[in-house]
Short mmCIF file of C-alpha atoms in Angstrom, two decimals:
data_model
loop_
_atom_site.label_atom_id
_atom_site.label_comp_id
_atom_site.label_asym_id
_atom_site.label_seq_id
_atom_site.Cartn_x
_atom_site.Cartn_y
_atom_site.Cartn_z
CA MET S 1 25.20 10.15 23.82
CA ARG S 2 22.83 12.61 25.46
CA ARG S 3 23.24 14.99 22.55
CA ALA S 4 22.54 12.23 20.06
CA ARG S 5 19.36 11.37 21.91
CA LEU S 6 18.26 14.98 21.96
CA GLU S 7 18.88 15.16 18.23
CA THR S 8 16.84 12.05 17.54
CA ALA S 9 14.04 13.35 19.74
CA ALA S 10 14.05 16.64 17.82
CA CYS S 11 14.05 14.66 14.57
CA VAL S 12 11.00 12.69 15.73
CA VAL S 13 9.10 15.87 16.62
CA VAL S 14 9.93 17.58 13.32
CA ALA S 15 9.12 14.50 11.27
CA LEU S 16 5.84 14.06 13.15
CA GLY S 17 4.91 17.65 12.44
CA CYS S 18 5.65 17.15 8.75
CA ALA S 19 3.68 13.93 8.73
CA VAL S 20 0.60 15.58 10.20
CA VAL S 21 0.79 18.47 7.74
CA LEU S 22 1.53 16.38 4.67
CA SER S 23 -0.82 13.46 4.98
CA ALA S 24 -4.33 12.53 5.85
CA CYS S 25 -4.91 11.44 9.43
CA SER S 26 -5.07 7.73 8.66
CA SER S 27 -1.51 7.41 7.38
CA VAL S 28 0.07 9.25 10.30
CA ALA S 29 0.43 6.02 12.30
CA GLY S 30 2.69 4.33 9.74
CA ILE S 31 4.89 7.38 9.31
CA THR S 32 5.14 7.96 13.07
CA GLY S 33 6.03 4.29 13.56
CA ALA S 34 8.71 4.44 10.89
CA VAL S 35 10.22 7.64 12.32
CA ALA S 36 10.16 6.30 15.88
CA GLY S 37 11.74 3.02 14.68
CA VAL S 38 14.56 4.78 12.85
CA ALA S 39 15.16 7.16 15.77
CA SER S 40 15.24 4.50 18.47
CA GLY S 41 17.20 2.06 16.28
CA SER S 42 19.93 4.62 15.76
CA ALA S 43 19.88 5.70 19.41
CA SER S 44 20.23 2.17 20.77
CA ALA S 45 22.30 0.65 17.92
CA SER S 46 20.08 -2.44 18.11
CA PRO S 47 17.87 -3.06 15.08
CA ALA S 48 15.52 -5.24 17.13
CA VAL S 49 14.86 -2.36 19.51
CA GLY S 50 14.23 -0.14 16.49
CA VAL S 51 11.74 -2.61 15.00
CA ALA S 52 10.02 -3.13 18.36
CA VAL S 53 9.65 0.58 19.07
CA GLY S 54 8.58 1.29 15.47
CA ILE S 55 5.89 -1.39 15.45
CA GLY S 56 4.72 -0.53 18.97
CA VAL S 57 4.45 3.19 18.26
CA GLN S 58 2.64 2.53 14.97
CA ALA S 59 0.08 0.29 16.67
CA GLY S 60 -0.46 2.78 19.50
CA VAL S 61 -0.89 5.78 17.21
CA ASP S 62 -3.09 3.80 14.82
CA ALA S 63 -5.47 2.73 17.60
CA SER S 64 -5.62 6.24 19.10
CA ILE S 65 -6.34 7.97 15.78
CA LYS S 66 -9.08 5.45 15.00
CA LEU S 67 -10.60 6.08 18.42
CA VAL S 68 -10.68 9.86 17.88
CA LEU S 69 -12.08 9.59 14.33
CA ARG S 70 -14.75 7.16 15.51
CA ARG S 71 -15.75 9.55 18.26
CA TRP S 72 -16.11 12.35 15.75
CA SER S 73 -18.24 10.18 13.44
CA GLN S 74 -20.35 9.25 16.44
CA GLN S 75 -20.94 12.93 17.25
CA GLU S 76 -21.97 13.61 13.65
CA GLN S 77 -24.32 10.62 13.67
CA ALA S 78 -25.82 11.69 17.00
CA ARG S 79 -26.47 15.20 15.66
CA ILE S 80 -28.22 13.96 12.51
CA ALA S 81 -30.20 11.28 14.40
CA ASP S 82 -31.35 13.82 16.97
CA LEU S 83 -32.57 16.18 14.24
CA VAL S 84 -34.34 13.43 12.30
CA GLY S 85 -36.05 12.23 15.48
CA GLY S 86 -37.78 15.58 15.96
CA MET S 87 -38.87 15.98 12.31
CA ALA S 88 -41.96 14.79 10.46
CA VAL S 89 -41.93 12.95 7.13
CA GLY S 90 -41.21 15.39 4.31
CA GLN S 91 -39.69 17.99 6.61
CA ARG S 92 -36.23 19.33 5.74
CA ALA S 93 -33.65 21.00 8.00
CA PRO S 94 -29.98 21.99 7.92
CA TRP S 95 -27.47 20.00 10.01
CA GLU S 96 -24.04 21.01 11.18
CA ILE S 97 -21.28 19.52 13.34
CA ARG S 98 -18.28 21.44 14.66
CA HIS S 99 -15.52 19.69 16.60
CA ALA S 100 -13.14 21.30 19.09
CA VAL S 101 -10.37 20.69 16.54
CA PRO S 102 -11.31 22.11 13.12
CA TYR S 103 -11.00 18.76 11.34
CA GLY S 104 -13.82 16.49 10.25
CA ASP S 105 -16.44 19.25 10.57
CA GLY S 106 -19.51 18.80 8.43
CA GLN S 107 -22.76 20.40 7.40
CA GLY S 108 -25.59 19.90 4.96
CA GLU S 109 -29.31 19.27 4.79
CA VAL S 110 -31.42 16.39 6.02
CA GLN S 111 -34.92 15.31 5.02
CA VAL S 112 -37.09 12.60 6.55
CA VAL S 113 -38.45 10.37 3.79
CA ARG S 114 -40.16 7.56 5.72
CA ALA S 115 -41.31 6.78 9.24
CA PHE S 116 -42.19 3.25 10.27
CA ALA S 117 -43.28 1.73 13.56
CA THR S 118 -42.46 -1.86 14.48
CA PRO S 119 -43.35 -3.77 17.65
CA LEU S 120 -39.69 -3.29 18.69
CA ALA S 121 -39.01 0.35 17.91
CA ASP S 122 -40.07 3.45 15.96
CA CYS S 123 -37.69 4.20 13.10
CA LYS S 124 -37.26 6.82 10.39
CA GLU S 125 -35.44 6.84 7.09
CA ALA S 126 -33.72 10.06 6.06
CA VAL S 127 -31.75 11.46 3.14
CA PHE S 128 -28.91 13.81 4.07
CA SER S 129 -26.48 15.83 2.03
CA VAL S 130 -22.88 16.65 2.94
CA GLU S 131 -21.78 20.07 1.75
CA ASP S 132 -18.14 20.73 0.98
CA ALA S 133 -17.30 24.41 0.44
CA ALA S 134 -14.43 23.66 -1.97
CA ALA S 135 -16.50 21.25 -4.08
CA GLN S 136 -19.43 23.68 -4.16
CA ALA S 137 -17.18 26.49 -5.33
CA ALA S 138 -16.06 24.21 -8.16
CA GLY S 139 -19.70 23.71 -9.12
CA ALA S 140 -20.09 20.13 -7.93
CA ALA S 141 -23.38 19.04 -6.36
CA SER S 142 -23.35 17.89 -2.72
CA PRO S 143 -23.42 14.12 -2.39
CA ARG S 144 -26.54 12.59 -0.81
CA PHE S 145 -26.77 9.55 1.44
CA VAL S 146 -29.61 7.51 2.95
CA THR S 147 -29.66 6.32 6.54
CA THR S 148 -32.02 4.97 9.19
CA VAL S 149 -32.46 6.08 12.80
CA CYS S 150 -34.46 4.38 15.56
CA ARG S 151 -35.72 5.48 18.98
CA GLY S 152 -34.14 3.52 21.83
CA ASP S 153 -33.92 4.05 25.58
CA HIS S 154 -31.64 7.04 25.06
CA GLY S 155 -33.53 8.83 22.32
CA TRP S 156 -33.06 8.66 18.56
CA LYS S 157 -29.88 6.98 17.39
CA TRP S 158 -28.17 6.06 14.14
CA ALA S 159 -29.41 2.56 13.31
CA ALA S 160 -27.70 1.66 10.02
CA ALA S 161 -26.31 -1.84 10.63
CA GLU S 162 -22.88 -3.03 9.52
CA PRO S 163 -22.44 -4.35 5.97
CA ALA S 164 -22.58 -8.08 5.27
CA VAL S 165 -19.16 -9.67 5.90
CA ALA S 166 -18.92 -10.61 2.22
CA ARG S 167 -19.00 -6.85 1.42
CA TRP S 168 -16.36 -5.75 3.93
CA GLY S 169 -13.66 -5.81 1.27
CA ALA S 170 -11.04 -3.20 2.17
CA LEU S 171 -13.03 -1.94 5.15
CA GLN S 172 -11.32 -3.99 7.84
CA MET T 1 15.93 -4.27 27.62
CA MET T 2 14.95 -7.15 25.34
CA LYS T 3 13.38 -9.06 28.18
CA THR T 4 11.21 -6.16 29.27
CA MET T 5 10.12 -5.66 25.67
CA LYS T 6 9.10 -9.29 25.33
CA ARG T 7 7.28 -9.02 28.61
CA ARG T 8 5.48 -5.95 27.34
CA ALA T 9 4.52 -7.73 24.12
CA VAL T 10 3.04 -10.61 26.11
CA GLY T 11 1.21 -8.12 28.34
CA CYS T 12 -0.11 -6.42 25.24
CA LEU T 13 -1.49 -9.72 23.91
CA LEU T 14 -3.12 -10.54 27.25
CA ALA T 15 -4.75 -7.11 27.36
CA ALA T 16 -5.93 -7.65 23.80
CA ALA T 17 -7.53 -10.96 24.73
CA ALA T 18 -9.33 -9.28 27.62
CA LEU T 19 -10.52 -6.47 25.35
CA SER T 20 -11.72 -8.79 22.61
CA THR T 21 -14.78 -9.77 24.63
CA SER T 22 -15.73 -6.12 25.02
CA GLY T 23 -15.88 -5.78 21.24
CA CYS T 24 -12.73 -3.68 20.85
CA GLY T 25 -11.89 -5.20 17.47
CA SER T 26 -9.37 -2.72 16.08
CA LEU T 27 -7.42 -2.69 19.33
CA LEU T 28 -7.27 -6.49 19.27
CA THR T 29 -5.90 -6.49 15.72
CA GLU T 30 -3.36 -3.79 16.51
CA SER T 31 -2.12 -5.27 19.77
CA ALA T 32 -1.93 -8.86 18.55
CA SER T 33 -0.10 -8.01 15.33
CA ALA T 34 2.19 -5.46 17.02
CA GLY T 35 3.03 -7.91 19.81
CA ALA T 36 3.84 -10.66 17.33
CA GLY T 37 5.90 -8.28 15.17
CA ILE T 38 7.91 -7.11 18.17
CA ALA T 39 8.49 -10.62 19.52
CA SER T 40 9.55 -12.03 16.15
CA GLY T 41 11.77 -9.02 15.44
CA ALA T 42 13.55 -9.66 18.73
CA LEU T 43 13.84 -13.39 17.99
CA ALA T 44 15.13 -12.79 14.48
CA ASN T 45 17.72 -10.38 15.85
CA ALA T 46 19.04 -13.17 18.06
CA VAL T 47 19.65 -15.54 15.12
CA THR T 48 20.80 -13.13 12.40
CA ASP T 49 23.42 -10.40 12.40
CA ASN T 50 21.72 -8.66 9.50
CA PRO T 51 19.49 -5.86 10.82
CA GLY T 52 17.62 -5.70 7.51
CA VAL T 53 16.64 -9.36 7.74
CA ALA T 54 15.52 -8.97 11.38
CA THR T 55 13.41 -5.95 10.48
CA GLY T 56 11.91 -7.76 7.49
CA ILE T 57 10.96 -10.78 9.61
CA GLY T 58 9.42 -8.52 12.31
CA ILE T 59 7.29 -6.56 9.84
CA GLY T 60 6.37 -9.68 7.83
CA VAL T 61 5.14 -11.51 10.92
CA GLN T 62 3.20 -8.41 12.00
CA ALA T 63 1.42 -8.31 8.62
CA ALA T 64 0.69 -12.06 8.69
CA VAL T 65 -0.77 -11.95 12.20
CA ARG T 66 -2.86 -8.89 11.31
CA SER T 67 -4.46 -10.60 8.33
CA GLY T 68 -4.90 -13.78 10.39
CA VAL T 69 -6.76 -11.99 13.17
CA GLN T 70 -8.87 -10.10 10.62
CA TYR T 71 -9.75 -13.37 8.84
CA TYR T 72 -11.09 -14.88 12.06
CA GLN T 73 -12.92 -11.68 13.02
CA ARG T 74 -14.64 -11.77 9.64
CA LYS T 75 -15.50 -15.46 10.00
CA ILE T 76 -16.96 -14.96 13.49
CA HIS T 77 -18.92 -11.87 12.53
CA GLY T 78 -20.25 -13.70 9.46
CA GLU T 79 -21.55 -16.45 11.77
CA ALA T 80 -23.36 -13.87 13.92
CA GLN T 81 -24.96 -12.18 10.89
CA ALA T 82 -26.05 -15.53 9.42
CA GLN T 83 -27.66 -16.57 12.71
CA ILE T 84 -29.75 -13.38 12.96
CA ALA T 85 -30.72 -13.63 9.25
CA GLN T 86 -31.81 -17.26 9.73
CA VAL T 87 -34.15 -16.26 12.58
CA ALA T 88 -35.56 -13.24 10.73
CA GLY T 89 -35.95 -14.81 7.29
CA PRO T 90 -39.20 -16.77 7.75
CA LEU T 91 -40.94 -14.00 9.77
CA LYS T 92 -43.88 -11.98 8.45
CA VAL T 93 -44.02 -8.18 8.67
CA GLY T 94 -44.56 -7.19 12.32
CA GLN T 95 -43.68 -10.62 13.70
CA VAL T 96 -41.10 -10.57 16.54
CA LYS T 97 -38.73 -13.40 17.44
CA PRO T 98 -35.78 -13.63 19.84
CA TRP T 99 -32.29 -14.34 18.48
CA LYS T 100 -29.04 -15.40 20.09
CA THR T 101 -25.60 -15.83 18.58
CA THR T 102 -23.42 -18.86 19.30
CA LEU T 103 -19.90 -18.31 18.09
CA SER T 104 -17.27 -20.95 17.35
CA LEU T 105 -14.42 -18.74 18.67
CA PRO T 106 -14.54 -16.26 21.59
CA LEU T 107 -13.31 -13.36 19.42
CA GLU T 108 -16.54 -11.41 19.92
CA SER T 109 -19.02 -11.46 22.74
CA GLU T 110 -22.09 -13.60 22.16
CA GLU T 111 -25.18 -11.43 21.88
CA ALA T 112 -28.93 -11.83 22.17
CA GLY T 113 -31.96 -9.73 21.40
CA ARG T 114 -35.11 -9.65 19.30
CA VAL T 115 -35.74 -9.14 15.62
CA VAL T 116 -38.78 -7.97 13.67
CA VAL T 117 -39.43 -7.67 9.94
CA SER T 118 -40.36 -4.07 9.19
CA ARG T 119 -40.85 -4.30 5.44
CA VAL T 120 -40.75 -6.71 2.55
CA ILE T 121 -38.33 -5.10 0.10
CA SER T 122 -38.96 -7.45 -2.80
CA THR T 123 -40.47 -10.85 -3.43
CA GLY T 124 -40.12 -13.59 -5.99
CA GLU T 125 -36.67 -14.45 -7.22
CA LEU T 126 -35.16 -11.49 -5.37
CA ASP T 127 -36.62 -12.20 -1.96
CA CYS T 128 -35.44 -9.47 0.45
CA LYS T 129 -36.71 -8.02 3.73
CA GLU T 130 -35.86 -5.08 5.95
CA ILE T 131 -35.38 -6.02 9.61
CA VAL T 132 -35.07 -4.12 12.89
CA VAL T 133 -32.73 -5.86 15.33
CA SER T 134 -32.49 -5.12 19.02
CA VAL T 135 -29.37 -6.04 21.01
CA GLU T 136 -30.49 -6.63 24.57
CA GLN T 137 -27.72 -8.81 25.89
CA SER T 138 -24.02 -8.72 25.15
CA GLY T 139 -21.66 -11.27 26.71
CA THR T 140 -22.90 -12.54 30.06
CA GLY T 141 -24.59 -9.36 31.28
CA ALA T 142 -27.63 -7.56 30.00
CA SER T 143 -26.94 -4.56 27.81
CA PRO T 144 -27.42 -1.31 29.78
CA ALA T 145 -29.91 -0.07 27.18
CA SER T 146 -31.46 -1.81 24.23
CA GLU T 147 -30.12 -0.54 20.94
CA PHE T 148 -31.81 -0.94 17.58
CA TYR T 149 -30.29 -1.47 14.19
CA VAL T 150 -31.88 -1.66 10.76
CA ALA T 151 -30.51 -4.06 8.16
CA SER T 152 -31.58 -5.90 5.02
CA ILE T 153 -31.60 -9.63 4.47
CA CYS T 154 -32.05 -11.58 1.24
CA ARG T 155 -32.76 -15.23 0.52
CA ASN T 156 -30.02 -17.08 -1.34
CA GLY T 157 -31.58 -20.41 -2.28
CA SER T 158 -32.92 -21.84 0.96
CA ARG T 159 -30.75 -19.75 3.30
CA TRP T 160 -31.34 -16.18 4.43
CA ALA T 161 -28.27 -13.99 4.51
CA TRP T 162 -27.33 -10.50 5.71
CA ALA T 163 -27.60 -8.25 2.63
CA GLN T 164 -26.57 -4.85 3.92
CA ALA T 165 -24.12 -3.31 1.44
CA GLU T 166 -21.01 -1.42 2.53
CA PRO T 167 -21.22 2.34 3.19
CA ALA T 168 -20.40 4.70 0.34
CA THR T 169 -16.61 5.15 0.20
CA GLU T 170 -17.06 8.84 1.06
CA ARG T 171 -18.66 7.75 4.33
CA TRP T 172 -15.99 5.24 5.42
CA GLY T 173 -14.36 7.74 7.75
CA SER T 174 -12.49 5.79 10.41
CA LEU T 175 -13.78 2.42 9.25
CA GLN T 176 -10.69 1.45 7.29
#
């Protein structure tokens, strides 16, 4: 029994490793859940326990990965917003973000295209590019995006609001 | 074993309900659907000897609850967007007005703040404006710091509606 459990645990670890290597971050949760479900189902001989553990692990991993990815996006947004805040209209500067784990790093250029003051807050509109070394080597141009930042109590922050609910589509 | 699992599932749902007011949407969806999937998997296992059927029921219920929760989150968030757009629609450039959301379900915290029109994007048949929204109060307490967001609204007939398009697919990141 103990040996069987050890084997299933080893199987989980190996399968998890494969999952991380083989797939993009977002699908890890489903694979981890499936592996955990199969492992615990075979260890306990009860399919309900297998389903419960599988679903529980999937939900837990899913929520944690989303939390980490969101934090990384937030850091990237903070970096760009901070840069834009200190720049004048027409000015251009490089931006770069490096995370502790070398995943989701980014760099490119940002240019302020408009500054507008409202009775509520000062805001700026900027165009930024995201450079991908592999795409650049293949001769593709860096994609460009437009965003807005505003100055709040804690300095300049990303201010692009969420899309209209009718346009959420596959986002949720 | 089964009992503790059911207890955990119920605990999970309760925690999710508590989190929902703090705006932890993805956690709510995950916990509610996972809890329901686990509970129904356990129930199905009690009435059928076929492990495949029990697993199918568990996963099916999980998927159904997930899309159910997402449907209501969408509905509630749509209400909030419509209420801000209604306040901002008739304003002139530079004019400030307070807004407050009143939601039909407590799936999100009710918020309040001010809104100003920063630019008229287009007039005539395509009547659209750019607005700056501040969120000064979330739930019952005041927000620790006022945050600002920029969005677009357009007039559809007599009603103003949120018109911000989705981010480029390359920029979805952890949104999906």
